[in-house]
PDB file of C-alpha atoms in Angstrom:
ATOM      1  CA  UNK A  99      29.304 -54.535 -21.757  1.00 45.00           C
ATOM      2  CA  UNK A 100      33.435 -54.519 -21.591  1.00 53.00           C
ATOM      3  CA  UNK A 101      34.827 -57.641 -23.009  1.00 65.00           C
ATOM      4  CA  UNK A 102      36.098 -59.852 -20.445  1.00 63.00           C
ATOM      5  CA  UNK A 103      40.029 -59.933 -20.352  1.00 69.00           C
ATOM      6  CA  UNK A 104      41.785 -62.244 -18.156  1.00 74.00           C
ATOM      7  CA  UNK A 105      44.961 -60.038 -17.799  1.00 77.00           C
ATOM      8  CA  UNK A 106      42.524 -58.022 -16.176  1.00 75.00           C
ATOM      9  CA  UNK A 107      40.863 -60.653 -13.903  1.00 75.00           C
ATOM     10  CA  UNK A 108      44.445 -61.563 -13.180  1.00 82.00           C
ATOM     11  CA  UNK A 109      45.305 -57.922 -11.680  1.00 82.00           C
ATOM     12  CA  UNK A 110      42.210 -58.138  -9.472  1.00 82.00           C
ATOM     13  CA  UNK A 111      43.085 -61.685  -8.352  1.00 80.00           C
ATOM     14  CA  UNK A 112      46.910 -60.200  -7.689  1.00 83.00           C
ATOM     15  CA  UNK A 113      45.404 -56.939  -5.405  1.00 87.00           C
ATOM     16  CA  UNK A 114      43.408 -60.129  -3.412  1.00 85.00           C
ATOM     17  CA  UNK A 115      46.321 -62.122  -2.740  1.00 87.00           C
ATOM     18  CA  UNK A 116      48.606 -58.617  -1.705  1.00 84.00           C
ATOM     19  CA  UNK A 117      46.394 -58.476   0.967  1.00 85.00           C
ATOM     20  CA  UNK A 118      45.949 -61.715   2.335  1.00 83.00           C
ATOM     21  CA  UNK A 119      49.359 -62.439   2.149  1.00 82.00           C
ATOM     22  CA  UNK A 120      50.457 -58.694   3.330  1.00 81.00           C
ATOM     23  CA  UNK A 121      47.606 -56.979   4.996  1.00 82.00           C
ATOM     24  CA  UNK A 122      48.152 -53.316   5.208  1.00 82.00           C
ATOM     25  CA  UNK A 123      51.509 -53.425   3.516  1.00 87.00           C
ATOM     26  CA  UNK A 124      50.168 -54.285   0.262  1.00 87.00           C
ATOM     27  CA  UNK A 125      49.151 -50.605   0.014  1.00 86.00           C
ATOM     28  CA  UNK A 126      53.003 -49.597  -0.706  1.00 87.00           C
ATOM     29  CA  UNK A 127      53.505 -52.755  -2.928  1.00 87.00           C
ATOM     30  CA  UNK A 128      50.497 -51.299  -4.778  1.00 87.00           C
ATOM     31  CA  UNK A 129      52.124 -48.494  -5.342  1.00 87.00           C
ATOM     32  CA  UNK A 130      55.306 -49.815  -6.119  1.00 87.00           C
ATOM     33  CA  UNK A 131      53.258 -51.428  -8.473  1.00 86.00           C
ATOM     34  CA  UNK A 132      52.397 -48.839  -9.978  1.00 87.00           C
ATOM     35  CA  UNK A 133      55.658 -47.097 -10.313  1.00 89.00           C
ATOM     36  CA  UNK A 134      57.061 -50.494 -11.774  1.00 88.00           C
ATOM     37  CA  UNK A 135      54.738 -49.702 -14.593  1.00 86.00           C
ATOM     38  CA  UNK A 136      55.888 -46.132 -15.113  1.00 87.00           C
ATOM     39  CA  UNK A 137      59.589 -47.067 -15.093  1.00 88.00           C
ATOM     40  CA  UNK A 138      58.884 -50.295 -17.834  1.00 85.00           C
ATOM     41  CA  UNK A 139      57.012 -48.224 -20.444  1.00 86.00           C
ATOM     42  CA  UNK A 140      57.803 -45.640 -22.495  1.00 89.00           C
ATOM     43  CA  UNK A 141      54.549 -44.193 -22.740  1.00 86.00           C
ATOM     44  CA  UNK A 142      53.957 -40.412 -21.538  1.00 86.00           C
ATOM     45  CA  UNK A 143      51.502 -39.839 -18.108  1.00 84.00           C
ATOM     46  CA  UNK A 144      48.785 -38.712 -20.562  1.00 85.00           C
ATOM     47  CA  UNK A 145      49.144 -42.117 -22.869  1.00 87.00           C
ATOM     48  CA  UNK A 146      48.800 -43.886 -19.691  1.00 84.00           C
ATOM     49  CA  UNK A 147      46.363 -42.454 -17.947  1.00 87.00           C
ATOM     50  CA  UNK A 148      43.994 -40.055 -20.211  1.00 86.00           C
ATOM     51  CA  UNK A 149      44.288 -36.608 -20.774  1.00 88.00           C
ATOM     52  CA  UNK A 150      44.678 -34.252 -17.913  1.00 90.00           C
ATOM     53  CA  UNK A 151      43.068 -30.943 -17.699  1.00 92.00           C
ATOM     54  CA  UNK A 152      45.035 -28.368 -15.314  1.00 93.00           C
ATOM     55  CA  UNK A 153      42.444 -26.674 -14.063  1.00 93.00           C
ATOM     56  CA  UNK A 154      44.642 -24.348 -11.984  1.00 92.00           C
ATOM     57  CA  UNK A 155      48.428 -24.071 -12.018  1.00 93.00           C
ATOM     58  CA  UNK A 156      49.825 -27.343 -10.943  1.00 90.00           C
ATOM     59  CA  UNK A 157      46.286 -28.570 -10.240  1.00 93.00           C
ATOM     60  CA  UNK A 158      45.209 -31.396 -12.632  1.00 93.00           C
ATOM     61  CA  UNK A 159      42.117 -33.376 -13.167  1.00 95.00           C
ATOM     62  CA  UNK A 160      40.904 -36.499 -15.103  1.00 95.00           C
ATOM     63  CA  UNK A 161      37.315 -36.984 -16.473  1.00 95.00           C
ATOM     64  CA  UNK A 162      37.947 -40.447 -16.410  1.00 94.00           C
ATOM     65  CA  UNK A 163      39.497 -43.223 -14.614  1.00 93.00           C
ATOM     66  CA  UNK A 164      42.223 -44.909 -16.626  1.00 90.00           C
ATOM     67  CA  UNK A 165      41.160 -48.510 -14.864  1.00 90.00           C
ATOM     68  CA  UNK A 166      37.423 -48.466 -15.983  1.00 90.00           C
ATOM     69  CA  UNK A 167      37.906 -50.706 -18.580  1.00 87.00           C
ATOM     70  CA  UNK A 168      40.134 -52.729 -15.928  1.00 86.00           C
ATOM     71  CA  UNK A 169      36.866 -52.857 -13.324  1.00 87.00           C
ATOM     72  CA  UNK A 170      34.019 -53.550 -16.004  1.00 87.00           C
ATOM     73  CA  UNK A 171      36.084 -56.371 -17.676  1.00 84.00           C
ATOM     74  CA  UNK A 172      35.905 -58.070 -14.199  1.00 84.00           C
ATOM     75  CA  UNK A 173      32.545 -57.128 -13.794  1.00 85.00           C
ATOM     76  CA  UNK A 174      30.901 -58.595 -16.585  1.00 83.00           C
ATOM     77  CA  UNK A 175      32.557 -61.616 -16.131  1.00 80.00           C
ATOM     78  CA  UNK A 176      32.075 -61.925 -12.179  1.00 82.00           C
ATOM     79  CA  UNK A 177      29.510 -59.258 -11.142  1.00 83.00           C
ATOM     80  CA  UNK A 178      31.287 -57.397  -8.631  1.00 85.00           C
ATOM     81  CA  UNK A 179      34.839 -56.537  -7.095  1.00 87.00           C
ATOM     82  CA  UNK A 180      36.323 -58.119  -4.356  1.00 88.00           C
ATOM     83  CA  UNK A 181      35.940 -56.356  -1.449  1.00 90.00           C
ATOM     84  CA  UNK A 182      39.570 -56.280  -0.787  1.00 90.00           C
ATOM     85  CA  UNK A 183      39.721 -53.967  -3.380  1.00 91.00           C
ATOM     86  CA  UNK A 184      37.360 -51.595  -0.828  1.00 90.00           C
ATOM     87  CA  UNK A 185      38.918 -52.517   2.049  1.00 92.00           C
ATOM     88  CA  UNK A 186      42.409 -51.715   1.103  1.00 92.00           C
ATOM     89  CA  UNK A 187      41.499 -48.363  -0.472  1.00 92.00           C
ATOM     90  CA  UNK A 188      39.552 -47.670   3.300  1.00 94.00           C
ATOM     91  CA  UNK A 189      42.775 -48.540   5.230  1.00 93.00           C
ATOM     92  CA  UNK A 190      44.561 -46.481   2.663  1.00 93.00           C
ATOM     93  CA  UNK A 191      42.110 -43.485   3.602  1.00 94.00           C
ATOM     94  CA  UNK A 192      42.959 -44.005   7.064  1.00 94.00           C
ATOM     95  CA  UNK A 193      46.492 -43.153   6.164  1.00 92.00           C
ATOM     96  CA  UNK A 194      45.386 -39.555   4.370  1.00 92.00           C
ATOM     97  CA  UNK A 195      44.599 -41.089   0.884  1.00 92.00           C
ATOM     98  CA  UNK A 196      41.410 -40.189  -1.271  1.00 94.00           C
ATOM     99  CA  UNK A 197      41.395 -43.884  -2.631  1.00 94.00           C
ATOM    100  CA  UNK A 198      37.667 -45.210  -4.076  1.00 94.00           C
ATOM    101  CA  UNK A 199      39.677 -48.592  -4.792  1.00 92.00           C
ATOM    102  CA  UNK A 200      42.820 -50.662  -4.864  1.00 91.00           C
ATOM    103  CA  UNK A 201      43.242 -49.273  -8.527  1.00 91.00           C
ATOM    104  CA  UNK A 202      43.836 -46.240  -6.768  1.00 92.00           C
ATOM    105  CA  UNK A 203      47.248 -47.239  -5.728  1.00 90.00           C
ATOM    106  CA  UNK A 204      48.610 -48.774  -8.483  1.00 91.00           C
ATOM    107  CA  UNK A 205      47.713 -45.417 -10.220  1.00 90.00           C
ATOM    108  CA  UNK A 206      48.940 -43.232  -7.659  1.00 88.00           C
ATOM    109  CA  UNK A 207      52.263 -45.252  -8.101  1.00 89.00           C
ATOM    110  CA  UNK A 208      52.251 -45.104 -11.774  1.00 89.00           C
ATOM    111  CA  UNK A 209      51.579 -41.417 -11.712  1.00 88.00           C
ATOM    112  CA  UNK A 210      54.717 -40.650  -9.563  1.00 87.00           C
ATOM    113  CA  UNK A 211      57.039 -42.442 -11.620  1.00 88.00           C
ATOM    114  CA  UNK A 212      56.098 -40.098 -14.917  1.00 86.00           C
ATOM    115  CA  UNK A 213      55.656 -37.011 -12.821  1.00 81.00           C
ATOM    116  CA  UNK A 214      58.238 -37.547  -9.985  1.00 79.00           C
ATOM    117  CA  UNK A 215      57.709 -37.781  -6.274  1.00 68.00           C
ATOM    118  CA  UNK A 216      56.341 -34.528  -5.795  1.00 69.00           C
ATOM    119  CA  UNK A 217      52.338 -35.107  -6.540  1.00 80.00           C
ATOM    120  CA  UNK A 218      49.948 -35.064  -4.227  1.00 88.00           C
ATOM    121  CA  UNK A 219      46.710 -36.964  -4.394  1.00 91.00           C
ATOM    122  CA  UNK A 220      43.591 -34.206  -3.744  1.00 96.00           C
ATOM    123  CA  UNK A 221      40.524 -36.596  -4.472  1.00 97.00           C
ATOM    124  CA  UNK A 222      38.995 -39.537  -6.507  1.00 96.00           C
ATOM    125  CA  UNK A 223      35.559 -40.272  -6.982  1.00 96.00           C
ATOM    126  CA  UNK A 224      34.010 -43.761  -7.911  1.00 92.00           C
ATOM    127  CA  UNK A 225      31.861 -44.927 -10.176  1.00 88.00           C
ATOM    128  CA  UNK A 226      28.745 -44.955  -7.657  1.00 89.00           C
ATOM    129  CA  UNK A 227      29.839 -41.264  -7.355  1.00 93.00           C
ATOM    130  CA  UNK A 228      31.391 -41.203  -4.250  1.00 93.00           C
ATOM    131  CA  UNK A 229      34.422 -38.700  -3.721  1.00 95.00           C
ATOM    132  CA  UNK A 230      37.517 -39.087  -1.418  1.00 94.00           C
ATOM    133  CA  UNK A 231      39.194 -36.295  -0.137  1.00 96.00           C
ATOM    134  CA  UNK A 232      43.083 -36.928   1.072  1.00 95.00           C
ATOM    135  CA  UNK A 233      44.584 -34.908   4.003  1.00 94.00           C
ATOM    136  CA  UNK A 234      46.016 -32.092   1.788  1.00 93.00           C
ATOM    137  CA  UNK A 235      46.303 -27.913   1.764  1.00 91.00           C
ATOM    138  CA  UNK A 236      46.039 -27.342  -2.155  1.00 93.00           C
ATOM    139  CA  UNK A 237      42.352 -26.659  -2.338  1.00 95.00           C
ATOM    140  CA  UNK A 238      39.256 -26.056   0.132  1.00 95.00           C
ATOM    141  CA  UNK A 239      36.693 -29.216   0.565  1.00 95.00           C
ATOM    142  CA  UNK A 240      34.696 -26.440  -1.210  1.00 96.00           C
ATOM    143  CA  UNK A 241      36.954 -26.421  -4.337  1.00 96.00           C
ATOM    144  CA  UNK A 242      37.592 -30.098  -4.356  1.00 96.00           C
ATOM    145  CA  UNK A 243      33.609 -30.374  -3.905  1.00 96.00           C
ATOM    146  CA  UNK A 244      33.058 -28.254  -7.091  1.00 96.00           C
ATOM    147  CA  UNK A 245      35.546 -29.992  -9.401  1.00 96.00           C
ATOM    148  CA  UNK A 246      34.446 -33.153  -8.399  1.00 97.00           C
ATOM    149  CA  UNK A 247      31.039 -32.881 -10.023  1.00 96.00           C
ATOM    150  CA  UNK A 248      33.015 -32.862 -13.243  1.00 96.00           C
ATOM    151  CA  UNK A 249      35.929 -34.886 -12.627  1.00 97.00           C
ATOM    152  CA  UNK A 250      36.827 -38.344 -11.458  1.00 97.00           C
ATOM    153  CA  UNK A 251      40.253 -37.806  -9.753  1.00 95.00           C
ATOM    154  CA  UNK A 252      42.282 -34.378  -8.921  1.00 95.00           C
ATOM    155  CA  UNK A 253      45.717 -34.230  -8.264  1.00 93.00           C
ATOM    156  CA  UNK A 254      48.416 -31.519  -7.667  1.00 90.00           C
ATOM    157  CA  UNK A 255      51.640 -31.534  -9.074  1.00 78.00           C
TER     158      UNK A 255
END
């Protein structure tokens, strides 16, 4: 079990009150977020987020979820997420995103303030193993199918 760490509690707590305060809207704060993040540290993409693997030119993929620690920490403290954090990732799915949670956003945001504006989200898969697919022409549902049984989250750059 993940020691508990109220910073992290805190975050979750923060992603509950974007959305009852801001509904659908918190989605971009999320991901402004996010970027906030990129544009305070000084850390590189991979010292933030794991290594990435490019698994095809400008195609990259992560074996694991850089807010896992984030979600268990809450967890073992309070048994399960919110289910804002599932609701706002479905409403951002609705949009064309491949979100499995809120966490999604915030890393989505992050990620295009280290690698610029140009990424695009492919797919995400949760812990339960289910995979998101955005809207997106970089690789077949085939492709993204494949990868997915070894990675947690693909995106193109």
């Amino acid at each position: 079990m993940t020691k508990y760490d109220m910073g992290q509690a805190s975050l979750v707590h923060l992603i509950r009150e974007y959305y009852a305060l801001f509904d659908k809207q918190a989605i971009g704060m999320l991901r402004n977020l996010g970027k906030g993040i990129a544009d305070y540290s000084e850390l590189g993409i991979e010292e933030l987020e794991g290594e990435g693997h490019e698994i095809q030119p400008g195609i990259v993929a992560l074996a694991a979820c850089p807010f896992t620690d984030t979600i268990e920490s809450f967890e073992s403290c309070c048994n399960t997420l919110p289910e804002e954090i599932t609701i706002l990732a479905d409403e951002a799915n609705e949009l064309g995103g491949a979100w499995v949670s809120a966490f999604c956003g915030i890393h989505q945001g992050m990620r295009r303030g280290k690698v610029g504006e140009s990424f695009q989200q492919i797919a995400c898969k949760s812990s339960t193993g289910a995979v998101n697919i955005a809207d997106q022409d970089l690789l077949s549902k085939e492709e993204v199918d494949e990868l997915m049984d070894k990675y947690v989250c693909l995106y193109g750059r």
